[in-house]
Amino acid sequence: MRIEISTETLYSDFVKKVEAISEQTLISCYQCGKCSAGCPMCFAMDLLPSQIIRLAQLGLEDDIAKANTIWICASCITCSVRCPKGVDLARVMEALRLITSRKNIDQVQIPEIPKETIAQLPQVAMVGGFRKLTA
Amino acid sequence: MERIGVFVCHCKLMAYMDTGTVVEAISKKPDVVHAAAYEDLCLAPGLEQVKDTIKNEKLDGVLITSCSPVLHQEVLRQAVTAAGLEAHQMQAVDIRSQNGVKENTERAIEAISSALDKLKASLPPVRTKVPITKKVLVIGGGIAGIRASLDIADGGYEVILVERTHSIGGHMIQYSETFPTLDCPQCIETPLMTDTGQHDNITIYAYSEIEEVTGSIGKFKVKIRRKAAYVDWDKCNGCLMCIEKCPPRVLSEYERYLDMPKRQAHRRAIWVPHAQAVPMRPIIDKDHCLYFTKGKCRVCEQACPSKAIDFTQQESFVEIEVGAIVVASGFDLMPKSAIKEYELDKDILEGIEFERILCPAGPTAGKVIRPSDGREPKTVAFISCCGSRDPEHGVPYCSKVCCMYLVKMALLYMHAVHDGQTFIFYIDIRTTGKGYEEFVQRAVTEDNVLYLRGKVSKIFRDGDKIKVWGADTLTGKRIEMAVDLVVLGMAMLPSEGVKELADKLGIATDEHGFMVELHSKLRPMESSVPGIYLAGCCQGPKDIQDTVAQGGGAASKVLALFAQDEVILEEAAVR
Ligand SMILES: Cc1cc2nc3c(=O)[nH]c(=O)nc-3n(C[C@H](O)[C@H](O)[C@H](O)COP(=O)(O)OP(=O)(O)OC[C@H]3O[C@@H](n4cnc5c(N)ncnc54)[C@H](O)[C@@H]3O)c2cc1C
């Protein structure tokens, strides 16, 4: 599938919002990949951190939403510390999470979570998780 | 001044203001007898119009607005003086600005009005004629300084070449082979070094530094400090018998302090950098010499057939007078320790260290081995942009040559170790020189050099191997690899001590310490001080081709100056 890139996607409200919340200029990332090379959580991500910021630069919100990356990010800030361009990617990740949460969409259906899983999860994690992931 | 003419230049590139209004406003100013807009004043027909108007209107003051006074001032001034006025009777003023038409127009009127005041207040400059001392000082004996020295000396003028180490040659002579043609410096640079050493018009002061510079173009006075070598170089015949018997073994600065197995890269306390040194004269390293540290030994003294060893030698000073100076002080590499996430390890090298290991004239005679254990490395990872293009932790600029020398070394390594494998981690491959892209393609297709696109995040030792954490952003995969040897493409910095040197010369440097040229495109060989010229990496990172071109260019500037017998120095008069 071809992606559509236009003035609208590049300067969309989504891009503006990510930049405003994270206080980062997305386009200063020059895609060297060092964030991905050093990310300790990369093994569990379906897209690399450098790919996420690329998608954000291009305003491709849906592709970011489809990936698990922003939820796997542990905010360890290894990427932010090593970024040659001084982009605080951890804050960009946080902004992306916030934007998603503020959509007030149920990301999980509580009744559908299997009993066994609930039994395994600590309560704090469940409460925190529901706060983040439900409307 | 009572009859001032104002010439408002107006070309298509400058159609951003209402020139009619500007001319109208200016023509009302006192003493302005002529104000008009012209097209393309910088071209010959425009200049003719200026000349004619000066004569017809009997002007005694001229104000010209142009896009860039820096570039146009000289032709404008020539036109005005050709029409019989003195240079100070003209002012050029830049009225470009980037706002709306109305604001631009207002600003232009303001700028012209204040330039009119300046014009009226201007006095004829004080002119002094200085006879040119037709000798040149070249600072730095790398390939830039060598090229400049030879070209000026061949032009018939005397050259004094000051080099701070004890041989000329610079960094180039340390390399194995040079891209893109793979000729070895020992073949292509040594003839130039020898020529420089033998040339009747060139005096080399090696192991010397600039102490003080005064004066100006045509007549600089320079004090040179000759460091104490503890060897009388006039008596010494370069037989090097002194070195053979010298007991200490010391890590060598020429070998980048490489600590190779069996002390292959060590030197003695009395030493020459390499077998092709020019001049071929040793120095004693006082910090390691047994006589200086323990009070006994003097083996070199006994070995010397010419009685040249002189433990009492002191530093000395030479004072010279020159008409021009060429600065060719070159570069240094950013230290590896600057990148904290890349471990310091014997098998993690920077570029010049690996050049020494690849070099047939190097400590291992070109046999590729690891410094840690002397084994042949079977896998080598090359890392681009170490410190370069990293405004956060290093320098923001691209060092320009690392892409090329890393692939060169990968290729040379493959030629030495046929069953080896190389990887180059890169962000962008920059190969803009002639034959450079073809060189990279050859390395990839014929020599199995594998490029991986992503900046490396961490390098550390893991047992016998060096672990590299990288990424291949093209596949979107993270990479972890264990290799035998790593080579870092460290950023190029101006040579150590550049600030002090620039201060002594009174020339400008940029925020990184590179010497600033007068105009980045049009006057790249001139420094901010007349009579002082720049060549090579002291002005910015560049390859040998560009360095040599700039060395020759700086020489041509000096030769053009020396074609005259005197310079006229103009100083602004003060009331
Ligand atoms: C690892 C590596 C490999 C490279 N390989 C290639 C290649 O294959 N092909 C290519 O085209 N380019 C290559 N380059 C680039 C090349 O090294 C430079 O273009 C070239 O050496 C610049 O020459 P230079 O004379 O300006 O500087 P330098 O070689 O640095 O020479 C400067 C000289 O000035 C002396 N000096 C410094 N300060 C003072 C002072 N204050 N007073 C007196 N003397 C002073 C120094 O001792 C030195 O001798 C490579 C660079 C690196 C780092």
Coordinates of N, CA and C in Angstrom, one line a residue, chain B residues 67-167:
Chain B
C67 N 23.9 45.0 -3.9 CA 23.4 43.9 -3.1 C 24.5 43.5 -2.1
S68 N 25.7 43.3 -2.5 CA 26.8 42.9 -1.6 C 28.0 43.8 -1.7
P69 N 28.2 44.8 -0.9 CA 29.3 45.6 -1.0 C 30.6 44.8 -1.0
V70 N 30.7 43.8 -0.2 CA 31.9 43.0 0.0 C 32.4 42.5 -1.4
L71 N 31.4 42.0 -2.2 CA 31.8 41.5 -3.5 C 31.9 42.6 -4.6
H72 N 31.1 43.6 -4.5 CA 31.1 44.6 -5.6 C 32.0 45.8 -5.3
Q73 N 32.4 46.0 -4.1 CA 33.1 47.3 -3.7 C 34.3 47.5 -4.6
E74 N 35.0 46.5 -4.9 CA 36.3 46.7 -5.6 C 36.0 47.2 -7.1
V75 N 35.1 46.6 -7.8 CA 34.8 47.2 -9.2 C 34.2 48.5 -9.1
L76 N 33.3 48.7 -8.1 CA 32.7 50.1 -8.0 C 33.8 51.1 -7.7
R77 N 34.7 50.8 -6.8 CA 35.7 51.7 -6.4 C 36.6 52.0 -7.7
Q78 N 36.9 51.0 -8.4 CA 37.7 51.2 -9.6 C 37.1 52.2 -10.6
A79 N 35.8 52.0 -10.8 CA 35.0 52.9 -11.7 C 35.1 54.3 -11.2
V80 N 34.9 54.5 -9.9 CA 34.9 55.8 -9.3 C 36.2 56.5 -9.4
T81 N 37.3 55.7 -9.1 CA 38.6 56.3 -9.2 C 39.0 56.6 -10.7
A82 N 38.5 55.7 -11.6 CA 38.8 55.9 -13.0 C 38.2 57.3 -13.5
A83 N 37.1 57.7 -12.8 CA 36.4 58.9 -13.2 C 37.0 60.1 -12.4
G84 N 38.1 59.9 -11.7 CA 38.9 61.0 -11.2 C 38.6 61.3 -9.7
L85 N 37.8 60.4 -9.0 CA 37.6 60.7 -7.6 C 38.5 59.8 -6.8
E86 N 38.7 60.2 -5.5 CA 39.5 59.3 -4.6 C 38.6 58.3 -4.0
A87 N 39.2 57.2 -3.6 CA 38.4 56.1 -3.1 C 37.5 56.5 -1.9
H88 N 37.9 57.3 -1.0 CA 37.1 57.7 0.1 C 35.9 58.6 -0.3
Q89 N 35.9 59.0 -1.5 CA 34.7 59.8 -2.0 C 33.6 58.9 -2.4
M90 N 33.7 57.6 -2.2 CA 32.6 56.7 -2.5 C 32.2 55.9 -1.3
Q91 N 30.9 55.6 -1.2 CA 30.4 54.7 -0.2 C 29.5 53.7 -0.9
A92 N 29.7 52.4 -0.5 CA 28.7 51.4 -1.1 C 27.8 51.0 0.1
V93 N 26.6 50.9 -0.1 CA 25.7 50.5 1.0 C 24.7 49.4 0.6
D94 N 24.6 48.4 1.5 CA 23.7 47.3 1.2 C 22.3 47.6 1.7
I95 N 21.4 47.7 0.8 CA 20.0 48.0 1.2 C 19.0 46.9 1.2
R96 N 19.6 45.6 1.1 CA 18.7 44.5 1.0 C 18.1 44.3 2.4
S97 N 16.8 44.0 2.4 CA 16.2 43.5 3.6 C 15.0 42.6 3.3
Q98 N 14.5 41.9 4.3 CA 13.7 40.8 3.9 C 12.2 41.0 4.3
N99 N 11.8 42.2 4.4 CA 10.4 42.4 4.8 C 9.5 42.8 3.7
G100 N 8.4 43.4 4.0 CA 7.4 43.8 3.0 C 8.0 45.0 2.2
V101 N 7.4 45.3 1.1 CA 7.9 46.4 0.2 C 8.0 47.7 1.0
K102 N 6.9 48.0 1.7 CA 6.8 49.3 2.4 C 8.0 49.4 3.4
E103 N 8.1 48.4 4.2 CA 9.2 48.5 5.2 C 10.6 48.5 4.6
N104 N 10.8 47.7 3.5 CA 12.0 47.7 2.9 C 12.4 49.1 2.3
T105 N 11.4 49.7 1.7 CA 11.6 51.0 1.2 C 12.0 52.0 2.2
E106 N 11.3 52.0 3.3 CA 11.6 52.9 4.4 C 13.0 52.6 5.0
R107 N 13.3 51.4 5.1 CA 14.7 51.0 5.6 C 15.8 51.5 4.7
A108 N 15.5 51.3 3.4 CA 16.5 51.7 2.4 C 16.8 53.2 2.5
I109 N 15.7 54.0 2.6 CA 15.9 55.4 2.7 C 16.7 55.8 4.0
E110 N 16.4 55.1 5.1 CA 17.2 55.3 6.3 C 18.7 54.9 6.1
A111 N 18.9 53.8 5.5 CA 20.3 53.3 5.3 C 21.0 54.3 4.4
I112 N 20.4 54.7 3.4 CA 21.1 55.6 2.5 C 21.4 57.0 3.2
S113 N 20.4 57.4 4.0 CA 20.6 58.7 4.7 C 21.8 58.6 5.6
S114 N 21.9 57.5 6.4 CA 23.1 57.5 7.3 C 24.4 57.3 6.5
A115 N 24.3 56.6 5.4 CA 25.5 56.4 4.5 C 25.9 57.7 4.0
L116 N 25.0 58.6 3.7 CA 25.3 60.0 3.2 C 26.1 60.7 4.3
D117 N 25.7 60.6 5.5 CA 26.4 61.3 6.6 C 27.8 60.8 6.7
K118 N 27.9 59.4 6.6 CA 29.2 58.8 6.7 C 30.1 59.3 5.5
L119 N 29.5 59.4 4.3 CA 30.3 59.8 3.1 C 30.8 61.2 3.3
K120 N 29.9 62.1 3.8 CA 30.3 63.5 4.0 C 31.5 63.6 5.0
A121 N 31.4 62.7 6.0 CA 32.4 62.8 7.1 C 33.8 62.1 6.7
S122 N 33.8 61.4 5.6 CA 34.9 60.6 5.3 C 36.1 61.4 4.9
L123 N 37.3 61.0 5.4 CA 38.5 61.7 5.1 C 39.4 60.8 4.2
P124 N 40.3 61.4 3.4 CA 41.2 60.5 2.6 C 42.0 59.6 3.6
P125 N 42.1 58.3 3.3 CA 42.8 57.4 4.2 C 44.3 57.8 4.2
V126 N 44.9 57.4 5.3 CA 46.3 57.5 5.4 C 47.0 56.4 4.7
R127 N 47.8 56.7 3.7 CA 48.4 55.6 2.9 C 49.9 55.5 3.2
T128 N 50.3 54.3 3.5 CA 51.7 54.1 3.6 C 52.2 53.0 2.6
K129 N 53.3 53.2 2.0 CA 53.9 52.2 1.1 C 54.8 51.3 1.9
V130 N 54.6 50.0 1.8 CA 55.5 49.1 2.5 C 56.2 48.2 1.4
P131 N 57.5 48.3 1.4 CA 58.2 47.4 0.5 C 58.0 45.9 0.9
I132 N 57.8 45.0 -0.1 CA 57.5 43.6 0.3 C 58.7 42.8 0.5
T133 N 58.8 42.2 1.6 CA 59.9 41.3 1.9 C 59.5 40.0 1.2
K134 N 60.3 39.6 0.2 CA 59.8 38.5 -0.7 C 60.3 37.1 -0.1
K135 N 59.8 36.9 1.1 CA 60.1 35.6 1.7 C 58.7 35.2 2.3
V136 N 58.5 33.9 2.4 CA 57.2 33.5 3.0 C 57.5 32.5 4.2
L137 N 56.6 32.6 5.2 CA 56.6 31.6 6.3 C 55.5 30.6 6.0
V138 N 55.8 29.4 6.1 CA 54.7 28.4 6.0 C 54.7 27.6 7.3
I139 N 53.5 27.6 8.0 CA 53.3 27.0 9.3 C 52.7 25.6 9.1
G140 N 53.4 24.6 9.4 CA 52.8 23.2 9.3 C 53.4 22.5 8.0
G141 N 54.0 21.4 8.2 CA 54.6 20.6 7.1 C 53.8 19.4 6.7
G142 N 52.5 19.5 6.8 CA 51.7 18.4 6.2 C 51.6 18.6 4.7
I143 N 50.8 17.8 4.0 CA 50.8 17.9 2.6 C 50.4 19.3 2.1
A144 N 49.6 20.0 2.8 CA 49.2 21.3 2.5 C 50.4 22.3 2.5
G145 N 51.1 22.2 3.6 CA 52.3 23.1 3.7 C 53.4 22.7 2.7
I146 N 53.5 21.4 2.5 CA 54.6 20.9 1.5 C 54.2 21.5 0.1
R147 N 53.0 21.3 -0.3 CA 52.6 21.8 -1.6 C 52.8 23.3 -1.8
A148 N 52.3 24.0 -0.8 CA 52.5 25.5 -0.8 C 54.0 25.9 -0.9
S149 N 54.8 25.2 0.0 CA 56.2 25.6 0.0 C 56.9 25.3 -1.3
L150 N 56.6 24.1 -1.9 CA 57.3 23.8 -3.2 C 56.8 24.8 -4.3
D151 N 55.6 25.1 -4.3 CA 55.1 26.0 -5.4 C 55.7 27.4 -5.3
I152 N 55.8 27.9 -4.1 CA 56.4 29.2 -3.9 C 57.9 29.2 -4.1
A153 N 58.5 28.1 -3.7 CA 60.0 28.0 -3.9 C 60.3 27.8 -5.4
D154 N 59.5 27.0 -6.1 CA 59.7 26.9 -7.5 C 59.5 28.2 -8.2
G155 N 58.7 29.1 -7.6 CA 58.4 30.4 -8.2 C 59.6 31.3 -8.0
G156 N 60.6 30.9 -7.2 CA 61.9 31.6 -7.1 C 62.0 32.4 -5.8
Y157 N 61.1 32.1 -4.8 CA 61.1 32.9 -3.6 C 61.5 32.0 -2.4
E158 N 62.1 32.6 -1.4 CA 62.6 31.9 -0.2 C 61.4 31.5 0.7
V159 N 61.4 30.2 1.1 CA 60.4 29.7 2.0 C 61.0 29.3 3.3
I160 N 60.3 29.6 4.4 CA 60.8 29.1 5.7 C 59.6 28.3 6.2
L161 N 59.8 27.0 6.3 CA 58.8 26.0 6.7 C 58.9 25.6 8.2
V162 N 57.9 25.9 9.0 CA 58.0 25.6 10.4 C 57.1 24.4 10.7
E163 N 57.7 23.3 11.3 CA 56.9 22.1 11.6 C 57.1 21.8 13.0
R164 N 56.1 21.5 13.8 CA 56.3 21.3 15.2 C 56.8 19.9 15.6
T165 N 56.5 18.9 14.8 CA 57.1 17.6 15.1 C 58.5 17.6 14.5
H166 N 59.2 16.4 14.6 CA 60.5 16.5 14.0 C 60.7 15.9 12.6
S167 N 59.5 15.8 11.9 CA 59.6 15.5 10.5 C 58.4 16.1 9.8

